[in-house]
PDB file of C-alpha atoms in Angstrom:
ATOM      1  CA  MET A 533       0.000   0.000   0.000  1.00  0.00           C
ATOM      2  CA  PHE A 534       1.405   3.417  -1.014  1.00  0.00           C
ATOM      3  CA  LYS A 535       0.212   6.716   0.408  1.00  0.00           C
ATOM      4  CA  GLY A 536       0.773  10.143  -1.048  1.00  0.00           C
ATOM      5  CA  PHE A 537      -0.869  13.411  -2.003  1.00  0.00           C
ATOM      6  CA  ARG A 538      -2.503  14.651  -5.214  1.00  0.00           C
ATOM      7  CA  GLY A 539      -2.808  18.378  -4.705  1.00  0.00           C
ATOM      8  CA  ASN A 540      -3.876  18.737  -1.062  1.00  0.00           C
ATOM      9  CA  ARG A 541      -5.899  15.518  -0.999  1.00  0.00           C
ATOM     10  CA  PRO A 542      -4.409  12.365   0.557  1.00  0.00           C
ATOM     11  CA  TRP A 543      -4.712   9.198  -1.489  1.00  0.00           C
ATOM     12  CA  SER A 544      -3.433   5.661  -1.511  1.00  0.00           C
ATOM     13  CA  ILE A 545      -2.992   2.898  -4.059  1.00  0.00           C
ATOM     14  CA  ARG A 546      -2.284  -0.788  -4.025  1.00  0.00           C
ATOM     15  CA  ILE A 547      -0.184  -2.222  -6.856  1.00  0.00           C
ATOM     16  CA  ARG A 548      -0.233  -5.871  -7.795  1.00  0.00           C
ATOM     17  CA  PHE A 549       2.665  -7.037  -9.940  1.00  0.00           C
ATOM     18  CA  TYR A 550       2.126  -9.668 -12.597  1.00  0.00           C
ATOM     19  CA  PRO A 551       4.314 -10.938 -15.489  1.00  0.00           C
ATOM     20  CA  PRO A 552       5.353  -8.603 -18.362  1.00  0.00           C
ATOM     21  CA  CYS A 553       3.141  -7.391 -21.234  1.00  0.00           C
ATOM     22  CA  ILE A 554       0.517  -5.793 -19.025  1.00  0.00           C
ATOM     23  CA  TYR A 555      -1.367  -2.531 -18.987  1.00  0.00           C
ATOM     24  CA  TYR A 556      -2.092  -0.555 -15.854  1.00  0.00           C
ATOM     25  CA  GLY A 557      -5.515   1.060 -15.741  1.00  0.00           C
ATOM     26  CA  GLU A 558      -6.157   3.099 -12.615  1.00  0.00           C
ATOM     27  CA  ASN A 559      -9.493   2.954 -10.835  1.00  0.00           C
ATOM     28  CA  ARG A 560      -9.252   5.957  -8.532  1.00  0.00           C
ATOM     29  CA  SER A 561     -12.545   5.263  -6.724  1.00  0.00           C
ATOM     30  CA  VAL A 562     -11.043   2.223  -4.984  1.00  0.00           C
ATOM     31  CA  GLY A 563      -7.387   3.197  -5.323  1.00  0.00           C
ATOM     32  CA  LEU A 564      -6.448   0.037  -7.196  1.00  0.00           C
ATOM     33  CA  LEU A 565      -4.201  -0.297 -10.231  1.00  0.00           C
ATOM     34  CA  ARG A 566      -5.753  -3.119 -12.212  1.00  0.00           C
ATOM     35  CA  LEU A 567      -3.778  -5.183 -14.707  1.00  0.00           C
ATOM     36  CA  LYS A 568      -5.060  -6.296 -18.089  1.00  0.00           C
ATOM     37  CA  TRP A 569      -3.332  -8.259 -20.830  1.00  0.00           C
ATOM     38  CA  VAL A 570      -3.092  -6.220 -23.986  1.00  0.00           C
ATOM     39  CA  ASP A 571      -0.883  -6.113 -27.061  1.00  0.00           C
ATOM     40  CA  MET A 572       1.063  -2.898 -26.538  1.00  0.00           C
ATOM     41  CA  LYS A 573       4.454  -1.711 -25.443  1.00  0.00           C
ATOM     42  CA  GLN A 574       4.628  -0.633 -21.817  1.00  0.00           C
ATOM     43  CA  ARG A 575       7.258   0.295 -19.252  1.00  0.00           C
ATOM     44  CA  ILE A 576       7.198   0.377 -15.452  1.00  0.00           C
ATOM     45  CA  ARG A 577       9.861   2.378 -13.602  1.00  0.00           C
ATOM     46  CA  VAL A 578      10.651   3.957 -10.259  1.00  0.00           C
ATOM     47  CA  THR A 579      12.310   7.355 -10.224  1.00  0.00           C
ATOM     48  CA  ALA A 580      13.690   9.654  -7.542  1.00  0.00           C
ATOM     49  CA  ILE A 581      13.456  13.402  -7.141  1.00  0.00           C
ATOM     50  CA  ILE A 582      16.391  14.418  -4.952  1.00  0.00           C
ATOM     51  CA  ARG A 583      16.642  18.098  -4.126  1.00  0.00           C
ATOM     52  CA  ASP A 584      19.358  20.431  -2.955  1.00  0.00           C
ATOM     53  CA  GLY A 585      17.415  23.586  -2.161  1.00  0.00           C
ATOM     54  CA  ASP A 586      15.596  24.501  -5.391  1.00  0.00           C
ATOM     55  CA  LYS A 587      17.830  22.227  -7.503  1.00  0.00           C
ATOM     56  CA  ILE A 588      17.043  18.692  -8.661  1.00  0.00           C
ATOM     57  CA  LEU A 589      19.620  15.926  -9.190  1.00  0.00           C
ATOM     58  CA  VAL A 590      20.068  14.554 -12.728  1.00  0.00           C
ATOM     59  CA  LEU A 591      22.694  12.092 -13.922  1.00  0.00           C
ATOM     60  CA  LYS A 592      24.496  11.672 -17.233  1.00  0.00           C
ATOM     61  CA  ARG A 593      23.947   8.321 -18.913  1.00  0.00           C
ATOM     62  CA  ASN A 594      26.908   6.385 -20.279  1.00  0.00           C
ATOM     63  CA  ARG A 595      26.689   6.406 -24.065  1.00  0.00           C
ATOM     64  CA  GLY A 596      27.117   2.705 -24.763  1.00  0.00           C
ATOM     65  CA  ARG A 597      28.124   3.528 -28.351  1.00  0.00           C
ATOM     66  CA  ALA A 598      30.606   6.238 -29.250  1.00  0.00           C
ATOM     67  CA  GLU A 599      28.174   7.788 -31.735  1.00  0.00           C
ATOM     68  CA  ALA A 600      25.210   7.708 -29.343  1.00  0.00           C
ATOM     69  CA  PRO A 601      23.863  11.058 -28.074  1.00  0.00           C
ATOM     70  CA  VAL A 602      24.348  12.171 -24.480  1.00  0.00           C
ATOM     71  CA  PHE A 603      21.269  12.154 -22.250  1.00  0.00           C
ATOM     72  CA  TRP A 604      20.664  13.195 -18.641  1.00  0.00           C
ATOM     73  CA  GLU A 605      17.955  11.704 -16.454  1.00  0.00           C
ATOM     74  CA  LEU A 606      16.500  11.517 -12.969  1.00  0.00           C
ATOM     75  CA  PRO A 607      17.763   8.494 -10.985  1.00  0.00           C
ATOM     76  CA  THR A 608      15.569   5.808 -12.519  1.00  0.00           C
ATOM     77  CA  GLY A 609      15.411   2.051 -12.739  1.00  0.00           C
ATOM     78  CA  LYS A 610      13.348  -1.099 -13.159  1.00  0.00           C
ATOM     79  CA  ILE A 611      11.353  -2.927 -10.531  1.00  0.00           C
ATOM     80  CA  GLN A 612      12.644  -6.472 -10.291  1.00  0.00           C
ATOM     81  CA  PHE A 613      10.252  -9.410 -10.087  1.00  0.00           C
ATOM     82  CA  GLY A 614       8.901  -9.799  -6.541  1.00  0.00           C
ATOM     83  CA  GLU A 615      10.253  -6.400  -5.502  1.00  0.00           C
ATOM     84  CA  GLN A 616       8.229  -3.508  -4.131  1.00  0.00           C
ATOM     85  CA  PRO A 617       8.849  -0.066  -5.707  1.00  0.00           C
ATOM     86  CA  GLU A 618      10.295   1.368  -2.496  1.00  0.00           C
ATOM     87  CA  GLU A 619      12.792  -1.481  -2.322  1.00  0.00           C
ATOM     88  CA  ALA A 620      13.669  -0.916  -5.977  1.00  0.00           C
ATOM     89  CA  ILE A 621      14.509   2.775  -5.609  1.00  0.00           C
ATOM     90  CA  ASN A 622      16.661   2.005  -2.553  1.00  0.00           C
ATOM     91  CA  HIS A 623      18.872  -0.526  -4.332  1.00  0.00           C
ATOM     92  CA  ILE A 624      18.986   1.523  -7.559  1.00  0.00           C
ATOM     93  CA  LEU A 625      20.368   4.559  -5.725  1.00  0.00           C
ATOM     94  CA  MET A 626      22.934   2.489  -3.824  1.00  0.00           C
ATOM     95  CA  GLU A 627      24.054   0.558  -6.920  1.00  0.00           C
ATOM     96  CA  TYR A 628      24.228   3.455  -9.378  1.00  0.00           C
ATOM     97  CA  THR A 629      25.092   6.439  -7.176  1.00  0.00           C
ATOM     98  CA  GLY A 630      26.440   5.132  -3.867  1.00  0.00           C
ATOM     99  CA  LEU A 631      23.812   7.145  -1.977  1.00  0.00           C
ATOM    100  CA  THR A 632      21.834   5.849   1.001  1.00  0.00           C
ATOM    101  CA  VAL A 633      18.170   6.752   1.375  1.00  0.00           C
ATOM    102  CA  THR A 634      17.473   8.508   4.695  1.00  0.00           C
ATOM    103  CA  SER A 635      13.844   9.442   4.070  1.00  0.00           C
ATOM    104  CA  ILE A 636      11.399   8.568   1.331  1.00  0.00           C
ATOM    105  CA  ARG A 637       7.947   9.856   0.456  1.00  0.00           C
ATOM    106  CA  LEU A 638       5.715   8.698  -2.365  1.00  0.00           C
ATOM    107  CA  LYS A 639       5.111  11.823  -4.438  1.00  0.00           C
ATOM    108  CA  ASP A 640       3.029  10.514  -7.287  1.00  0.00           C
ATOM    109  CA  VAL A 641       2.224   7.621  -9.570  1.00  0.00           C
ATOM    110  CA  ILE A 642       1.955   8.968 -13.097  1.00  0.00           C
ATOM    111  CA  THR A 643       1.132   7.499 -16.457  1.00  0.00           C
ATOM    112  CA  PHE A 644       2.011   9.048 -19.791  1.00  0.00           C
ATOM    113  CA  THR A 645       2.480   8.075 -23.402  1.00  0.00           C
ATOM    114  CA  ALA A 646       5.926   8.504 -24.889  1.00  0.00           C
ATOM    115  CA  LEU A 647       7.315   7.443 -28.242  1.00  0.00           C
ATOM    116  CA  GLU A 648       9.722   4.688 -29.137  1.00  0.00           C
ATOM    117  CA  GLY A 649      10.494   4.661 -32.822  1.00  0.00           C
ATOM    118  CA  ALA A 650       7.207   4.668 -34.692  1.00  0.00           C
ATOM    119  CA  SER A 651       5.286   3.142 -31.799  1.00  0.00           C
ATOM    120  CA  ARG A 652       3.611   4.514 -28.717  1.00  0.00           C
ATOM    121  CA  LEU A 653       5.025   3.418 -25.383  1.00  0.00           C
ATOM    122  CA  TYR A 654       2.808   3.429 -22.304  1.00  0.00           C
ATOM    123  CA  ASN A 655       4.629   4.346 -19.112  1.00  0.00           C
ATOM    124  CA  LEU A 656       3.862   4.025 -15.429  1.00  0.00           C
ATOM    125  CA  TYR A 657       6.361   5.836 -13.193  1.00  0.00           C
ATOM    126  CA  VAL A 658       6.323   5.629  -9.390  1.00  0.00           C
ATOM    127  CA  VAL A 659       7.871   8.941  -8.318  1.00  0.00           C
ATOM    128  CA  TYR A 660       9.487   9.403  -4.906  1.00  0.00           C
ATOM    129  CA  GLU A 661      10.748  12.483  -3.079  1.00  0.00           C
ATOM    130  CA  ILE A 662      13.937  11.270  -1.403  1.00  0.00           C
ATOM    131  CA  SER A 663      16.535  12.571   1.036  1.00  0.00           C
ATOM    132  CA  VAL A 664      19.952  10.908   0.929  1.00  0.00           C
ATOM    133  CA  SER A 665      23.261  10.673   2.705  1.00  0.00           C
ATOM    134  CA  GLY A 666      26.730   9.643   1.617  1.00  0.00           C
ATOM    135  CA  LYS A 667      29.066  10.670  -1.178  1.00  0.00           C
ATOM    136  CA  LEU A 668      27.538  10.766  -4.643  1.00  0.00           C
ATOM    137  CA  ASP A 669      29.626   8.488  -6.846  1.00  0.00           C
ATOM    138  CA  PRO A 670      28.078   7.845 -10.316  1.00  0.00           C
ATOM    139  CA  LYS A 671      28.933   4.368 -11.587  1.00  0.00           C
ATOM    140  CA  ILE A 672      27.909   1.567 -13.941  1.00  0.00           C
ATOM    141  CA  ARG A 673      25.083   3.384 -15.707  1.00  0.00           C
ATOM    142  CA  TYR A 674      26.133   6.983 -15.070  1.00  0.00           C
ATOM    143  CA  SER A 675      29.285   9.020 -15.644  1.00  0.00           C
ATOM    144  CA  ALA A 676      28.485  12.444 -14.149  1.00  0.00           C
ATOM    145  CA  TYR A 677      25.887  14.356 -12.176  1.00  0.00           C
ATOM    146  CA  LYS A 678      24.650  17.860 -11.490  1.00  0.00           C
ATOM    147  CA  TYR A 679      21.931  19.651  -9.549  1.00  0.00           C
ATOM    148  CA  VAL A 680      19.765  21.829 -11.808  1.00  0.00           C
ATOM    149  CA  SER A 681      17.247  24.531 -10.970  1.00  0.00           C
ATOM    150  CA  ASP A 682      16.387  25.801 -14.471  1.00  0.00           C
ATOM    151  CA  PHE A 683      16.226  22.962 -16.972  1.00  0.00           C
ATOM    152  CA  ASN A 684      15.367  25.295 -19.855  1.00  0.00           C
ATOM    153  CA  ASN A 685      18.760  26.991 -19.538  1.00  0.00           C
ATOM    154  CA  ALA A 686      20.879  24.143 -18.185  1.00  0.00           C
ATOM    155  CA  GLY A 687      22.455  23.278 -21.530  1.00  0.00           C
ATOM    156  CA  ILE A 688      21.736  19.549 -21.155  1.00  0.00           C
ATOM    157  CA  HIS A 689      19.588  17.163 -23.180  1.00  0.00           C
ATOM    158  CA  LEU A 690      17.109  15.279 -21.016  1.00  0.00           C
ATOM    159  CA  ASP A 691      15.979  11.731 -21.593  1.00  0.00           C
ATOM    160  CA  SER A 692      12.422  11.859 -22.961  1.00  0.00           C
ATOM    161  CA  ALA A 693      10.896  10.026 -19.997  1.00  0.00           C
ATOM    162  CA  THR A 694      12.662  12.309 -17.483  1.00  0.00           C
ATOM    163  CA  ALA A 695      11.429  15.345 -19.399  1.00  0.00           C
ATOM    164  CA  ALA A 696       7.892  13.977 -19.328  1.00  0.00           C
ATOM    165  CA  VAL A 697       8.069  13.318 -15.566  1.00  0.00           C
ATOM    166  CA  LEU A 698       9.377  16.827 -14.890  1.00  0.00           C
ATOM    167  CA  GLU A 699       6.713  18.342 -17.149  1.00  0.00           C
ATOM    168  CA  ILE A 700       3.924  16.495 -15.364  1.00  0.00           C
ATOM    169  CA  GLU A 701       5.274  17.198 -11.883  1.00  0.00           C
ATOM    170  CA  ASN A 702       6.136  20.855 -12.480  1.00  0.00           C
ATOM    171  CA  GLY A 703       3.578  21.728 -15.162  1.00  0.00           C
ATOM    172  CA  GLY A 704       4.262  23.115 -18.633  1.00  0.00           C
ATOM    173  CA  VAL A 705       6.567  21.846 -21.360  1.00  0.00           C
ATOM    174  CA  LEU A 706      10.328  22.209 -21.219  1.00  0.00           C
ATOM    175  CA  SER A 707      11.476  24.498 -24.022  1.00  0.00           C
ATOM    176  CA  SER A 708      14.217  22.047 -25.027  1.00  0.00           C
ATOM    177  CA  HIS A 709      11.796  19.154 -25.279  1.00  0.00           C
ATOM    178  CA  SER A 710       8.968  18.497 -27.729  1.00  0.00           C
ATOM    179  CA  SER A 711       5.836  17.452 -25.876  1.00  0.00           C
ATOM    180  CA  TYR A 712       5.514  13.698 -26.288  1.00  0.00           C
ATOM    181  CA  ARG A 713       2.129  13.854 -24.616  1.00  0.00           C
ATOM    182  CA  ASP A 714       0.870  16.181 -27.346  1.00  0.00           C
ATOM    183  CA  THR A 715       2.346  14.278 -30.299  1.00  0.00           C
ATOM    184  CA  ALA A 716       1.918  10.645 -29.228  1.00  0.00           C
ATOM    185  CA  SER A 717      -1.556  10.390 -30.792  1.00  0.00           C
ATOM    186  CA  SER A 718      -0.949  12.736 -33.706  1.00  0.00           C
ATOM    187  CA  SER A 719      -0.432  12.049 -37.400  1.00  0.00           C
ATOM    188  CA  VAL A 720       2.838  10.396 -38.421  1.00  0.00           C
ATOM    189  CA  ILE A 721       5.003  11.312 -41.402  1.00  0.00           C
ATOM    190  CA  PHE A 722       7.695   8.833 -42.453  1.00  0.00           C
ATOM    191  CA  VAL A 723      10.462  10.342 -44.602  1.00  0.00           C
ATOM    192  CA  ASP A 724      13.571   8.992 -46.300  1.00  0.00           C
ATOM    193  CA  GLY A 725      16.271  10.201 -48.639  1.00  0.00           C
ATOM    194  CA  ALA A 726      18.336   8.033 -51.001  1.00  0.00           C
ATOM    195  CA  SER A 727      21.503   8.771 -52.952  1.00  0.00           C
ATOM    196  CA  ARG A 728      23.227   6.371 -55.315  1.00  0.00           C
ATOM    197  CA  GLY A 729      26.882   7.248 -55.322  1.00  0.00           C
ATOM    198  CA  ASN A 730      26.890   9.747 -52.451  1.00  0.00           C
ATOM    199  CA  PRO A 731      26.939  12.121 -54.246  1.00  0.00           C
ATOM    200  CA  GLY A 732      24.844  10.762 -57.046  1.00  0.00           C
ATOM    201  CA  PRO A 733      21.292  10.632 -58.382  1.00  0.00           C
ATOM    202  CA  SER A 734      19.032  11.169 -55.378  1.00  0.00           C
ATOM    203  CA  GLY A 735      15.402  10.917 -54.398  1.00  0.00           C
ATOM    204  CA  ILE A 736      13.150  11.550 -51.431  1.00  0.00           C
ATOM    205  CA  GLY A 737      10.134   9.621 -50.226  1.00  0.00           C
ATOM    206  CA  TYR A 738       7.368  10.135 -47.706  1.00  0.00           C
ATOM    207  CA  CYS A 739       4.380   8.317 -46.249  1.00  0.00           C
ATOM    208  CA  VAL A 740       1.723  10.119 -44.203  1.00  0.00           C
ATOM    209  CA  LYS A 741      -0.472   8.219 -41.745  1.00  0.00           C
ATOM    210  CA  ASP A 742      -3.322   9.648 -39.707  1.00  0.00           C
ATOM    211  CA  SER A 743      -3.676   9.064 -35.963  1.00  0.00           C
ATOM    212  CA  SER A 744      -5.407   5.732 -36.595  1.00  0.00           C
ATOM    213  CA  GLY A 745      -2.508   4.455 -38.727  1.00  0.00           C
ATOM    214  CA  LYS A 746      -4.280   4.775 -42.082  1.00  0.00           C
ATOM    215  CA  ILE A 747      -2.101   5.908 -45.003  1.00  0.00           C
ATOM    216  CA  ILE A 748      -3.511   9.161 -46.362  1.00  0.00           C
ATOM    217  CA  LYS A 749      -0.703  10.093 -48.741  1.00  0.00           C
ATOM    218  CA  LYS A 750       2.596   8.763 -50.004  1.00  0.00           C
ATOM    219  CA  GLY A 751       4.950   9.643 -52.822  1.00  0.00           C
ATOM    220  CA  GLY A 752       8.465  10.513 -53.900  1.00  0.00           C
ATOM    221  CA  GLU A 753      10.492  12.986 -55.939  1.00  0.00           C
ATOM    222  CA  PHE A 754      13.775  13.017 -57.799  1.00  0.00           C
ATOM    223  CA  ILE A 755      15.923  15.878 -56.454  1.00  0.00           C
ATOM    224  CA  GLY A 756      18.935  15.716 -58.763  1.00  0.00           C
ATOM    225  CA  PHE A 757      22.527  14.851 -57.835  1.00  0.00           C
ATOM    226  CA  THR A 758      23.456  15.336 -54.188  1.00  0.00           C
ATOM    227  CA  THR A 759      24.767  13.614 -51.051  1.00  0.00           C
ATOM    228  CA  SER A 760      22.866  11.202 -48.863  1.00  0.00           C
ATOM    229  CA  ARG A 761      22.795  13.655 -45.937  1.00  0.00           C
ATOM    230  CA  SER A 762      21.312  16.375 -48.140  1.00  0.00           C
ATOM    231  CA  ALA A 763      18.734  13.899 -49.455  1.00  0.00           C
ATOM    232  CA  GLU A 764      17.729  12.987 -45.881  1.00  0.00           C
ATOM    233  CA  TYR A 765      17.271  16.656 -45.020  1.00  0.00           C
ATOM    234  CA  PHE A 766      15.309  17.437 -48.196  1.00  0.00           C
ATOM    235  CA  ALA A 767      13.059  14.463 -47.389  1.00  0.00           C
ATOM    236  CA  MET A 768      12.384  15.820 -43.897  1.00  0.00           C
ATOM    237  CA  LYS A 769      11.645  19.276 -45.286  1.00  0.00           C
ATOM    238  CA  LYS A 770       9.194  17.783 -47.780  1.00  0.00           C
ATOM    239  CA  GLY A 771       7.460  15.820 -45.022  1.00  0.00           C
ATOM    240  CA  ILE A 772       7.077  18.979 -42.935  1.00  0.00           C
ATOM    241  CA  GLU A 773       5.679  20.891 -45.917  1.00  0.00           C
ATOM    242  CA  ILE A 774       3.124  18.135 -46.521  1.00  0.00           C
ATOM    243  CA  ALA A 775       2.093  18.182 -42.844  1.00  0.00           C
ATOM    244  CA  ILE A 776       1.542  21.937 -43.136  1.00  0.00           C
ATOM    245  CA  SER A 777      -0.536  21.461 -46.293  1.00  0.00           C
ATOM    246  CA  PHE A 778      -2.816  19.069 -44.372  1.00  0.00           C
ATOM    247  CA  GLY A 779      -3.191  21.653 -41.625  1.00  0.00           C
ATOM    248  CA  PHE A 780      -1.624  19.476 -38.931  1.00  0.00           C
ATOM    249  CA  LYS A 781      -0.836  21.374 -35.720  1.00  0.00           C
ATOM    250  CA  THR A 782       0.881  18.413 -34.056  1.00  0.00           C
ATOM    251  CA  ALA A 783       2.886  15.762 -35.891  1.00  0.00           C
ATOM    252  CA  ARG A 784       5.501  13.057 -35.509  1.00  0.00           C
ATOM    253  CA  PHE A 785       8.256  12.898 -38.116  1.00  0.00           C
ATOM    254  CA  ILE A 786       9.956   9.530 -38.491  1.00  0.00           C
ATOM    255  CA  SER A 787      13.351   9.055 -40.166  1.00  0.00           C
ATOM    256  CA  ASP A 788      16.033   6.363 -40.233  1.00  0.00           C
ATOM    257  CA  SER A 789      18.714   9.075 -40.309  1.00  0.00           C
ATOM    258  CA  LEU A 790      20.025   9.393 -36.751  1.00  0.00           C
ATOM    259  CA  MET A 791      21.984  12.497 -37.784  1.00  0.00           C
ATOM    260  CA  VAL A 792      18.870  14.369 -38.925  1.00  0.00           C
ATOM    261  CA  VAL A 793      16.805  13.345 -35.886  1.00  0.00           C
ATOM    262  CA  ASN A 794      19.534  14.258 -33.391  1.00  0.00           C
ATOM    263  CA  GLN A 795      20.147  17.627 -35.016  1.00  0.00           C
ATOM    264  CA  LEU A 796      16.460  18.552 -35.169  1.00  0.00           C
ATOM    265  CA  ASN A 797      16.034  17.439 -31.543  1.00  0.00           C
ATOM    266  CA  GLY A 798      18.883  19.731 -30.518  1.00  0.00           C
ATOM    267  CA  VAL A 799      21.214  16.919 -29.429  1.00  0.00           C
ATOM    268  CA  MET A 800      23.747  17.905 -32.100  1.00  0.00           C
ATOM    269  CA  LYS A 801      24.307  21.020 -34.157  1.00  0.00           C
ATOM    270  CA  PRO A 802      24.614  20.813 -37.962  1.00  0.00           C
ATOM    271  CA  LYS A 803      28.144  21.616 -39.130  1.00  0.00           C
ATOM    272  CA  ASN A 804      28.082  20.720 -42.840  1.00  0.00           C
ATOM    273  CA  GLN A 805      27.638  23.803 -44.981  1.00  0.00           C
ATOM    274  CA  ASP A 806      25.444  21.996 -47.514  1.00  0.00           C
ATOM    275  CA  ILE A 807      22.725  21.188 -44.971  1.00  0.00           C
ATOM    276  CA  ILE A 808      22.722  24.321 -42.796  1.00  0.00           C
ATOM    277  CA  PRO A 809      20.436  26.255 -45.228  1.00  0.00           C
ATOM    278  CA  ILE A 810      17.960  23.343 -45.286  1.00  0.00           C
ATOM    279  CA  TYR A 811      18.135  23.076 -41.499  1.00  0.00           C
ATOM    280  CA  ASN A 812      17.387  26.795 -41.136  1.00  0.00           C
ATOM    281  CA  SER A 813      14.487  26.529 -43.571  1.00  0.00           C
ATOM    282  CA  ILE A 814      13.046  23.642 -41.536  1.00  0.00           C
ATOM    283  CA  GLN A 815      13.263  25.707 -38.342  1.00  0.00           C
ATOM    284  CA  GLU A 816      11.134  28.393 -39.999  1.00  0.00           C
ATOM    285  CA  LEU A 817       8.569  25.836 -41.182  1.00  0.00           C
ATOM    286  CA  LEU A 818       8.245  24.412 -37.674  1.00  0.00           C
ATOM    287  CA  GLN A 819       6.734  27.695 -36.496  1.00  0.00           C
ATOM    288  CA  ASN A 820       3.496  26.471 -38.113  1.00  0.00           C
ATOM    289  CA  PHE A 821       3.049  23.744 -35.479  1.00  0.00           C
ATOM    290  CA  GLU A 822       1.967  23.728 -31.861  1.00  0.00           C
ATOM    291  CA  SER A 823       4.018  20.618 -31.092  1.00  0.00           C
ATOM    292  CA  VAL A 824       6.206  18.234 -33.091  1.00  0.00           C
ATOM    293  CA  SER A 825       8.557  15.361 -32.345  1.00  0.00           C
ATOM    294  CA  PHE A 826      11.332  13.781 -34.395  1.00  0.00           C
ATOM    295  CA  MET A 827      11.901  10.058 -33.970  1.00  0.00           C
ATOM    296  CA  HIS A 828      14.596   7.702 -35.246  1.00  0.00           C
ATOM    297  CA  VAL A 829      13.749   4.186 -36.397  1.00  0.00           C
ATOM    298  CA  PRO A 830      15.834   1.397 -37.970  1.00  0.00           C
ATOM    299  CA  ARG A 831      15.818   1.257 -41.762  1.00  0.00           C
ATOM    300  CA  GLU A 832      13.593  -1.822 -41.751  1.00  0.00           C
ATOM    301  CA  GLU A 833      10.844   0.194 -40.039  1.00  0.00           C
ATOM    302  CA  ASN A 834      10.901   2.865 -42.739  1.00  0.00           C
ATOM    303  CA  THR A 835      10.374   0.727 -45.822  1.00  0.00           C
ATOM    304  CA  LEU A 836       7.437   2.665 -47.319  1.00  0.00           C
ATOM    305  CA  ALA A 837       9.271   5.992 -47.510  1.00  0.00           C
ATOM    306  CA  ASP A 838      12.456   4.230 -48.652  1.00  0.00           C
ATOM    307  CA  ALA A 839      10.588   2.515 -51.487  1.00  0.00           C
ATOM    308  CA  GLU A 840       9.129   5.835 -52.664  1.00  0.00           C
ATOM    309  CA  ALA A 841      12.557   7.505 -52.662  1.00  0.00           C
ATOM    310  CA  ASN A 842      14.159   4.714 -54.681  1.00  0.00           C
ATOM    311  CA  HIS A 843      11.201   4.512 -57.045  1.00  0.00           C
ATOM    312  CA  ALA A 844      11.669   8.206 -57.837  1.00  0.00           C
ATOM    313  CA  ILE A 845      15.326   7.574 -58.732  1.00  0.00           C
ATOM    314  CA  ASP A 846      14.444   4.515 -60.813  1.00  0.00           C
ATOM    315  CA  ASN A 847      11.906   6.459 -62.870  1.00  0.00           C
ATOM    316  CA  ILE A 848      14.590   8.969 -63.909  1.00  0.00           C
ATOM    317  CA  LEU A 849      17.323   6.415 -64.585  1.00  0.00           C
ATOM    318  CA  LYS A 850      15.006   4.321 -66.763  1.00  0.00           C
ATOM    319  CA  SER A 851      13.787   7.268 -68.823  1.00  0.00           C
TER     320      SER A 851
END
């Protein structure tokens, strides 16, 4: 049984843990989180809000791959089988930070929809307010830490789930983070660029799906001779223009180019002179939306846009 506060009203919940592939649906009248088997992606985590005055602790994730972007997050981890959430956050902090919990208070249990590739991911986060003792020593998962009061001007890129938790807990949307809550159920635009020769004859492709997953438009264009990175950017620009033509105010843009996605998400800055003008043009086009998100997927999950891009090249080469 967990007790906490929602606003000024006390509340309590009871969580029953079952095997994976489950969906949590909250029945607030009896304070019970029921579990139903459904075919969807879901994630259950515990996370800690540790304060130093008006600052909140975030930790820098180890990259894993040299080319992977750098993300910062609240201390977060999985609940092991047979483990209660409070036990989980205790061992996570000790294992990953060396800190010992001295006091713990359940702050909230929140659910939100985030994005993972082209799919929606349903999250349940048990959020604790925690006081700690000991020397903070990031290890295993983390490589650095800092206490932050103003996340909009901290100069760090937050993990999407951490950003969502902070948005829900503090209200508003972080300026450095597209609102996943706003875009998770929006229309989806898959884009892809192809270049044969790099540089060589190039094409772009796109596939637009509405919020129900129905294809409402797809196509491709030959764009002349250019590099693969330019083709990827031209494809993204075309997808954004099409979203504007449909009157979309929120949209998800899906690409298998990690470079394009990272740069448009602000993780990296474009340095190549041939793409900076396209990048700047895209930034102007984005002013037409209330909320957008840019997601990276493997090539095999972007086959429709890829086929359209290559078909556009084939039509020119065969003529």
